[in-house]
Coordinates of N, CA and C in Angstrom, one line a residue:
L179 N 1.5 12.1 -10.7 CA 0.9 12.2 -9.4 C 1.6 13.2 -8.5
I180 N 2.9 13.2 -8.6 CA 3.7 14.2 -7.8 C 3.3 15.6 -8.2
C181 N 3.1 15.8 -9.5 CA 2.7 17.2 -10.0 C 1.3 17.5 -9.4
L182 N 0.4 16.6 -9.3 CA -0.9 16.8 -8.7 C -0.8 17.2 -7.3
K183 N 0.1 16.5 -6.6 CA 0.3 16.8 -5.2 C 0.9 18.2 -5.0
V184 N 1.8 18.6 -5.8 CA 2.4 19.9 -5.8 C 1.3 21.0 -6.1
R185 N 0.5 20.7 -7.1 CA -0.6 21.7 -7.5 C -1.7 21.8 -6.5
F186 N -2.1 20.6 -5.9 CA -3.2 20.6 -4.9 C -2.8 19.9 -3.6
P187 N -1.9 20.6 -2.9 CA -1.3 19.9 -1.7 C -2.3 19.5 -0.6
A188 N -3.4 20.3 -0.5 CA -4.4 19.9 0.5 C -5.4 18.9 0.1
K189 N -5.4 18.6 -1.2 CA -6.4 17.7 -1.8 C -5.9 16.4 -2.2
V190 N -4.6 16.2 -2.3 CA -4.0 15.0 -2.8 C -3.0 14.5 -1.8
T191 N -3.2 13.2 -1.4 CA -2.3 12.5 -0.5 C -1.7 11.3 -1.3
L192 N -0.4 11.2 -1.3 CA 0.2 10.1 -1.9 C 0.7 9.1 -0.8
L193 N 0.4 7.8 -1.0 CA 0.8 6.8 0.0 C 1.8 5.9 -0.7
R194 N 2.7 5.4 0.1 CA 3.7 4.5 -0.4 C 3.2 3.1 -0.4
G195 N 3.6 2.3 -1.4 CA 3.2 0.9 -1.5 C 4.5 0.1 -1.7
N196 N 4.4 -1.2 -1.7 CA 5.6 -2.0 -1.8 C 6.4 -1.8 -3.1
H197 N 5.8 -1.3 -4.1 CA 6.6 -1.0 -5.4 C 7.4 0.3 -5.3
E198 N 7.1 1.1 -4.3 CA 7.9 2.3 -4.1 C 9.1 2.0 -3.3
S199 N 10.0 1.2 -3.8 CA 11.2 0.8 -3.1 C 12.3 0.6 -4.1
R200 N 13.5 0.7 -3.7 CA 14.6 0.5 -4.6 C 14.7 -0.9 -5.2
Q201 N 14.4 -1.9 -4.3 CA 14.5 -3.3 -4.7 C 13.4 -3.6 -5.8
I202 N 12.2 -3.3 -5.6 CA 11.1 -3.6 -6.5 C 11.3 -2.8 -7.8
T203 N 11.6 -1.5 -7.7 CA 11.8 -0.8 -9.0 C 13.0 -1.3 -9.8
S204 N 13.9 -1.9 -9.2 CA 15.1 -2.5 -9.9 C 14.6 -3.7 -10.6
V205 N 13.8 -4.6 -10.0 CA 13.4 -5.8 -10.5 C 12.3 -5.6 -11.6
Y206 N 11.4 -4.7 -11.5 CA 10.3 -4.5 -12.4 C 10.5 -3.5 -13.5
G207 N 11.7 -3.0 -13.7 CA 12.0 -2.2 -14.9 C 12.1 -0.7 -14.8
F208 N 11.7 -0.1 -13.6 CA 11.8 1.3 -13.5 C 13.3 1.8 -13.6
Y209 N 14.2 1.1 -12.9 CA 15.6 1.4 -12.9 C 16.1 1.4 -14.4
D210 N 15.8 0.3 -15.1 CA 16.3 0.1 -16.5 C 15.7 1.2 -17.4
E211 N 14.5 1.5 -17.2 CA 13.8 2.5 -18.0 C 14.5 3.9 -17.8
I212 N 14.7 4.3 -16.6 CA 15.4 5.5 -16.3 C 16.8 5.6 -16.9
L213 N 17.6 4.5 -16.8 CA 18.9 4.4 -17.3 C 18.9 4.5 -18.9
R214 N 17.9 3.9 -19.5 CA 17.8 3.9 -21.0 C 17.4 5.3 -21.4
K215 N 16.4 6.0 -20.7 CA 15.9 7.3 -21.2 C 16.9 8.4 -20.9
Y216 N 17.6 8.4 -19.7 CA 18.4 9.5 -19.3 C 19.9 9.2 -19.3
G217 N 20.3 8.0 -19.5 CA 21.7 7.7 -19.6 C 22.5 7.6 -18.3
N218 N 21.8 7.9 -17.2 CA 22.4 7.7 -15.8 C 21.2 7.4 -14.9
I219 N 21.6 7.0 -13.7 CA 20.6 6.6 -12.7 C 20.2 7.7 -11.7
N220 N 20.7 8.9 -11.9 CA 20.3 10.0 -10.9 C 18.8 10.2 -10.8
P221 N 18.1 10.3 -11.9 CA 16.6 10.4 -11.7 C 16.0 9.3 -10.9
W222 N 16.5 8.1 -11.1 CA 16.0 6.9 -10.3 C 16.3 7.2 -8.8
K223 N 17.5 7.6 -8.5 CA 17.9 7.9 -7.1 C 17.0 9.0 -6.5
Y224 N 16.7 10.0 -7.3 CA 15.8 11.1 -6.7 C 14.4 10.6 -6.5
C225 N 13.9 9.8 -7.4 CA 12.5 9.2 -7.2 C 12.5 8.3 -6.0
T226 N 13.5 7.4 -5.8 CA 13.5 6.5 -4.7 C 13.7 7.3 -3.4
E227 N 14.4 8.4 -3.4 CA 14.4 9.3 -2.2 C 13.1 9.9 -1.9
V228 N 12.3 10.3 -2.9 CA 11.0 10.8 -2.7 C 10.1 9.7 -2.1
F229 N 10.2 8.5 -2.5 CA 9.5 7.4 -2.0 C 9.6 7.3 -0.5
D230 N 10.8 7.5 0.0 CA 11.1 7.4 1.4 C 10.3 8.4 2.3
Y231 N 9.8 9.4 1.6 CA 9.1 10.5 2.4 C 7.6 10.4 2.2
L232 N 7.1 9.5 1.4 CA 5.7 9.3 1.2 C 5.1 8.7 2.5
G233 N 3.8 9.1 2.8 CA 3.1 8.5 3.9 C 2.9 7.1 3.7
I234 N 2.7 6.4 4.8 CA 2.4 4.9 4.7 C 0.9 4.6 5.0
A235 N 0.2 5.5 5.5 CA -1.3 5.3 5.7 C -1.9 6.7 5.9
A236 N -3.2 6.7 5.7 CA -4.0 8.0 5.9 C -5.4 7.6 6.4
V237 N -6.0 8.5 7.1 CA -7.4 8.4 7.5 C -8.1 9.5 6.8
V238 N -9.2 9.1 6.1 CA -10.0 10.0 5.3 C -11.4 10.1 6.0
D239 N -11.8 11.4 6.2 CA -13.1 11.7 6.8 C -13.3 11.0 8.2
G240 N -12.2 10.7 8.9 CA -12.3 10.1 10.2 C -12.8 8.6 10.3
K241 N -13.0 8.0 9.1 CA -13.6 6.7 9.1 C -13.0 5.7 8.1
Y242 N -12.2 6.2 7.2 CA -11.6 5.3 6.2 C -10.1 5.3 6.4
F243 N -9.6 4.1 6.7 CA -8.1 3.9 6.9 C -7.6 3.4 5.6
C244 N -6.7 4.2 5.0 CA -6.1 3.9 3.7 C -4.7 3.5 3.9
V245 N -4.4 2.3 3.3 CA -3.0 1.7 3.4 C -2.8 0.9 2.2
H246 N -1.6 0.7 1.8 CA -1.3 -0.1 0.6 C -1.8 -1.5 0.7
A247 N -1.4 -2.2 1.8 CA -1.7 -3.7 1.8 C -2.6 -4.0 3.0
G248 N -2.2 -3.7 4.2 CA -3.0 -4.1 5.3 C -2.5 -3.8 6.7
L249 N -2.7 -4.7 7.6 CA -2.4 -4.6 9.0 C -1.2 -5.3 9.4
S250 N -0.8 -5.1 10.7 CA 0.4 -5.7 11.3 C 0.0 -6.2 12.6
P251 N 0.5 -7.4 13.1 CA 0.2 -7.8 14.4 C 0.9 -6.9 15.5
E252 N 1.8 -6.1 15.0 CA 2.5 -5.2 15.9 C 1.9 -3.8 16.0
I253 N 0.8 -3.6 15.3 CA 0.1 -2.3 15.3 C -1.3 -2.5 15.6
R254 N -1.8 -1.9 16.6 CA -3.2 -1.9 17.0 C -3.9 -0.6 16.8
T255 N -3.2 0.5 16.8 CA -3.8 1.8 16.7 C -3.2 2.7 15.7
I256 N -3.9 3.7 15.3 CA -3.4 4.7 14.3 C -2.2 5.4 14.9
D257 N -2.2 5.7 16.2 CA -1.0 6.3 16.8 C 0.2 5.5 16.6
Q258 N 0.1 4.2 16.7 CA 1.2 3.3 16.5 C 1.7 3.4 15.0
V259 N 0.8 3.5 14.1 CA 1.2 3.7 12.7 C 2.0 4.9 12.5
N260 N 1.6 6.0 13.2 CA 2.3 7.2 13.1 C 3.8 7.2 13.6
T261 N 4.1 6.2 14.4 CA 5.4 6.1 15.0 C 6.4 5.2 14.1
V262 N 5.8 4.6 13.1 CA 6.7 3.7 12.2 C 7.6 4.6 11.4
E263 N 8.9 4.3 11.6 CA 9.9 5.0 10.8 C 9.8 4.6 9.3
R264 N 9.5 5.6 8.5 CA 9.3 5.3 7.0 C 10.3 5.9 6.1
R265 N 11.2 6.7 6.6 CA 12.2 7.3 5.7 C 13.4 6.3 5.5
M266 N 13.1 5.2 4.8 CA 14.1 4.1 4.6 C 13.5 3.2 3.5
E267 N 14.4 2.3 3.1 CA 13.9 1.2 2.2 C 13.0 0.3 3.1
I268 N 12.0 -0.2 2.4 CA 11.0 -1.1 3.1 C 11.8 -2.3 3.6
P269 N 11.7 -2.6 4.9 CA 12.4 -3.7 5.5 C 11.8 -5.0 5.1
Q270 N 12.5 -6.1 5.4 CA 12.0 -7.5 5.1 C 11.0 -8.0 6.1
K271 N 10.9 -7.4 7.3 CA 10.0 -7.8 8.3 C 9.7 -6.6 9.2
G272 N 8.7 -6.8 10.1 CA 8.3 -5.7 11.0 C 7.1 -4.9 10.5
P273 N 6.6 -4.0 11.3 CA 5.4 -3.3 11.0 C 5.3 -2.6 9.7
F274 N 6.4 -1.9 9.3 CA 6.5 -1.2 8.1 C 6.3 -2.2 6.9
C275 N 7.0 -3.3 7.0 CA 6.9 -4.3 6.0 C 5.4 -4.9 5.9
D276 N 4.9 -5.1 7.1 CA 3.5 -5.6 7.1 C 2.5 -4.7 6.5
L277 N 2.6 -3.4 6.7 CA 1.7 -2.4 6.1 C 1.8 -2.4 4.6
M278 N 3.0 -2.8 4.0 CA 3.2 -2.8 2.6 C 2.9 -4.2 2.0
W279 N 2.8 -5.3 2.7 CA 2.8 -6.6 2.1 C 1.6 -7.5 2.6
S280 N 1.0 -7.2 3.7 CA 0.0 -8.1 4.3 C -1.3 -8.2 3.4
D281 N -2.0 -9.3 3.5 CA -3.2 -9.5 2.7 C -4.4 -10.1 3.6
P282 N -5.6 -9.6 3.3 CA -6.8 -10.2 4.0 C -7.1 -11.6 3.5
E283 N -7.6 -12.4 4.3 CA -7.9 -13.8 4.0 C -9.1 -14.2 4.8
D284 N -9.8 -15.2 4.3 CA -11.0 -15.7 5.0 C -10.6 -16.6 6.2
I285 N -9.9 -16.0 7.2 CA -9.5 -16.6 8.4 C -9.9 -15.7 9.5
D286 N -9.9 -16.1 10.8 CA -10.2 -15.2 11.9 C -9.1 -14.3 12.3
S287 N -7.9 -14.8 12.5 CA -6.9 -14.1 13.1 C -5.7 -13.8 12.2
W288 N -4.5 -14.2 12.5 CA -3.3 -14.0 11.7 C -2.8 -15.3 11.1
G289 N -2.2 -15.3 10.0 CA -1.7 -16.4 9.3 C -0.4 -16.1 8.6
V290 N 0.4 -17.1 8.2 CA 1.6 -16.9 7.4 C 1.2 -16.6 6.0
N291 N 1.9 -15.5 5.4 CA 1.6 -15.1 4.1 C 2.6 -15.8 3.1
A292 N 2.0 -16.4 2.1 CA 2.8 -17.2 1.1 C 3.8 -16.3 0.3
R293 N 3.5 -15.0 0.3 CA 4.4 -14.0 -0.4 C 5.8 -14.0 0.2
G294 N 5.9 -14.4 1.5 CA 7.2 -14.4 2.2 C 7.4 -13.1 2.9
A295 N 6.5 -12.2 2.9 CA 6.5 -10.9 3.6 C 5.1 -10.6 4.1
G296 N 5.1 -9.9 5.2 CA 3.8 -9.5 5.7 C 3.0 -10.7 6.3
W297 N 1.7 -10.5 6.5 CA 0.9 -11.6 7.1 C -0.4 -11.7 6.4
L298 N -1.1 -12.8 6.6 CA -2.5 -12.9 6.3 C -3.3 -12.4 7.5
Y299 N -4.4 -11.7 7.3 CA -5.2 -11.3 8.5 C -6.7 -11.5 8.1
G300 N -7.4 -11.7 9.2 CA -8.8 -12.1 9.0 C -9.8 -11.1 9.5
K301 N -11.1 -11.5 9.5 CA -12.2 -10.7 9.9 C -12.1 -10.1 11.3
K302 N -11.8 -11.0 12.3 CA -11.7 -10.5 13.6 C -10.6 -9.4 13.8
V303 N -9.5 -9.6 13.1 CA -8.4 -8.6 13.1 C -8.9 -7.3 12.6
V304 N -9.6 -7.3 11.5 CA -10.1 -6.1 10.9 C -11.1 -5.4 11.8
Q305 N -12.1 -6.2 12.3 CA -13.1 -5.7 13.2 C -12.5 -5.0 14.4
E306 N -11.5 -5.7 15.0 CA -10.8 -5.1 16.2 C -10.1 -3.8 15.9
F307 N -9.4 -3.8 14.8 CA -8.6 -2.6 14.4 C -9.6 -1.4 14.1
N308 N -10.7 -1.7 13.4 CA -11.7 -0.7 13.1 C -12.3 -0.2 14.4
Y309 N -12.7 -1.1 15.3 CA -13.3 -0.7 16.6 C -12.4 0.1 17.4
L310 N -11.2 -0.3 17.6 CA -10.2 0.4 18.5 C -10.0 1.8 18.0
N311 N -10.0 2.0 16.6 CA -9.7 3.3 16.0 C -10.9 4.1 15.5
E312 N -12.1 3.6 15.9 CA -13.3 4.2 15.5 C -13.4 4.5 14.0
L313 N -13.1 3.4 13.2 CA -13.1 3.4 11.8 C -14.2 2.6 11.2
S314 N -14.6 2.8 10.0 CA -15.6 2.1 9.3 C -15.1 1.0 8.3
V315 N -14.0 1.5 7.6 CA -13.5 0.7 6.5 C -12.0 0.8 6.4
I316 N -11.4 -0.3 6.1 CA -10.0 -0.3 5.7 C -9.9 -0.4 4.2
C317 N -9.3 0.6 3.5 CA -9.2 0.7 2.1 C -7.8 0.4 1.7
R318 N -7.6 -0.6 0.8 CA -6.3 -1.0 0.4 C -6.3 -1.3 -1.1
S319 N -5.1 -1.7 -1.6 CA -4.9 -2.1 -3.0 C -4.1 -3.4 -3.0
H320 N -2.9 -3.4 -3.4 CA -2.0 -4.5 -3.3 C -2.3 -5.8 -4.0
Q321 N -3.6 -6.2 -4.1 CA -3.9 -7.4 -4.8 C -4.9 -7.1 -5.9
L322 N -4.6 -7.7 -7.1 CA -5.5 -7.6 -8.2 C -6.8 -8.2 -7.9
V323 N -7.9 -7.5 -8.2 CA -9.2 -8.1 -8.1 C -9.9 -7.9 -9.5
Q324 N -10.5 -8.9 -10.0 CA -11.0 -8.9 -11.4 C -12.0 -7.8 -11.6
D325 N -12.9 -7.5 -10.7 CA -13.9 -6.5 -10.9 C -13.4 -5.1 -10.5
G326 N -12.1 -4.9 -10.1 CA -11.6 -3.6 -9.8 C -11.9 -3.3 -8.3
I327 N -12.9 -3.9 -7.7 CA -13.2 -3.6 -6.3 C -13.7 -4.9 -5.7
K328 N -13.3 -5.1 -4.4 CA -13.8 -6.3 -3.7 C -13.9 -6.0 -2.2
Y329 N -15.2 -6.1 -1.7 CA -15.4 -6.0 -0.3 C -15.3 -7.3 0.4
M330 N -14.8 -7.2 1.7 CA -14.7 -8.4 2.5 C -15.2 -8.1 3.9
F331 N -15.4 -9.1 4.7 CA -15.7 -9.0 6.1 C -16.8 -8.0 6.4
D332 N -18.0 -8.3 5.8 CA -19.2 -7.4 6.0 C -18.9 -6.0 5.6
R333 N -18.1 -5.8 4.5 CA -17.8 -4.4 4.0 C -17.0 -3.6 4.9
T334 N -16.2 -4.2 5.8 CA -15.3 -3.4 6.7 C -13.9 -3.3 6.1
L335 N -13.7 -4.0 4.9 CA -12.4 -3.9 4.2 C -12.8 -3.9 2.7
V336 N -12.1 -3.0 2.0 CA -12.2 -3.0 0.5 C -10.9 -3.0 -0.1
T337 N -10.8 -3.8 -1.2 CA -9.6 -3.8 -2.0 C -10.0 -3.1 -3.3
I338 N -9.2 -2.1 -3.7 CA -9.5 -1.3 -4.9 C -8.3 -1.5 -5.8
W339 N -8.5 -1.9 -7.1 CA -7.4 -2.1 -8.1 C -7.7 -1.1 -9.2
S340 N -6.8 -0.2 -9.4 CA -7.0 0.9 -10.4 C -6.4 0.8 -11.7
V341 N -5.8 -0.4 -12.0 CA -5.1 -0.6 -13.3 C -5.9 -1.6 -14.1
P342 N -6.5 -1.1 -15.2 CA -7.2 -2.1 -16.1 C -6.3 -3.0 -16.8
N343 N -6.7 -4.2 -17.1 CA -6.0 -5.2 -17.9 C -4.5 -5.2 -17.4
Y344 N -4.3 -5.4 -16.2 CA -2.9 -5.4 -15.6 C -1.9 -6.2 -16.4
C345 N -0.8 -5.5 -16.6 CA 0.3 -6.1 -17.4 C -0.1 -6.5 -18.8
Y346 N -1.2 -5.9 -19.3 CA -1.8 -6.2 -20.7 C -2.2 -7.6 -20.8
R347 N -2.4 -8.3 -19.7 CA -2.8 -9.7 -19.9 C -3.8 -10.3 -18.9
C348 N -4.2 -9.5 -17.9 CA -5.1 -10.0 -16.9 C -6.6 -9.9 -17.2
G349 N -6.9 -9.0 -18.1 CA -8.3 -8.8 -18.4 C -9.2 -8.3 -17.3
N350 N -8.6 -7.7 -16.3 CA -9.4 -7.2 -15.2 C -9.9 -5.8 -15.4
E351 N -11.0 -5.5 -14.7 CA -11.5 -4.1 -14.6 C -10.7 -3.3 -13.7
A352 N -10.9 -2.0 -13.7 CA -10.3 -1.1 -12.8 C -11.4 -0.3 -12.0
A353 N -11.0 0.2 -10.9 CA -12.0 0.9 -10.1 C -11.4 2.1 -9.4
I354 N -12.2 3.0 -8.9 CA -11.8 4.1 -8.0 C -12.9 4.2 -7.0
M355 N -12.6 4.8 -5.9 CA -13.6 5.0 -4.8 C -13.8 6.4 -4.6
E356 N -15.1 6.8 -4.5 CA -15.4 8.2 -4.3 C -15.8 8.4 -2.8

């Protein structure tokens, strides 16, 4: 993906997700894979430094808000997203954490997320964020959905999962959005 970004800088935008962190890459095997293949951890260090510079959200065509996970009770506007310090490891709490870890749920407002990070957010939260920022849809990933795509809240939020048969065991479909 980085090569595509270099080749087509105006056409490819890479966004950071919760797995683009030192902690998660250490737990889920990327660190070990790098050490096994290269005999040292320098390539892992370089990759994780690149992660620190990835964007945390993007607006496409003025109406699609793209983010890895979701919203934060501390962020109401796109301008506030732009002020979030991202050149660091993803923190355990706060707006940066929320954008990487929060999940939509069939509730009205905000709720505690069982993941232990981020929040649960509902239809009214999504509608208010979209209205204040003149958006149509929040586009996210972060949660496996069996059909590869799942709309919520009268199609004002969509979850897109692009990995088929996640971990070779989930039997899910994958999707992309055009």
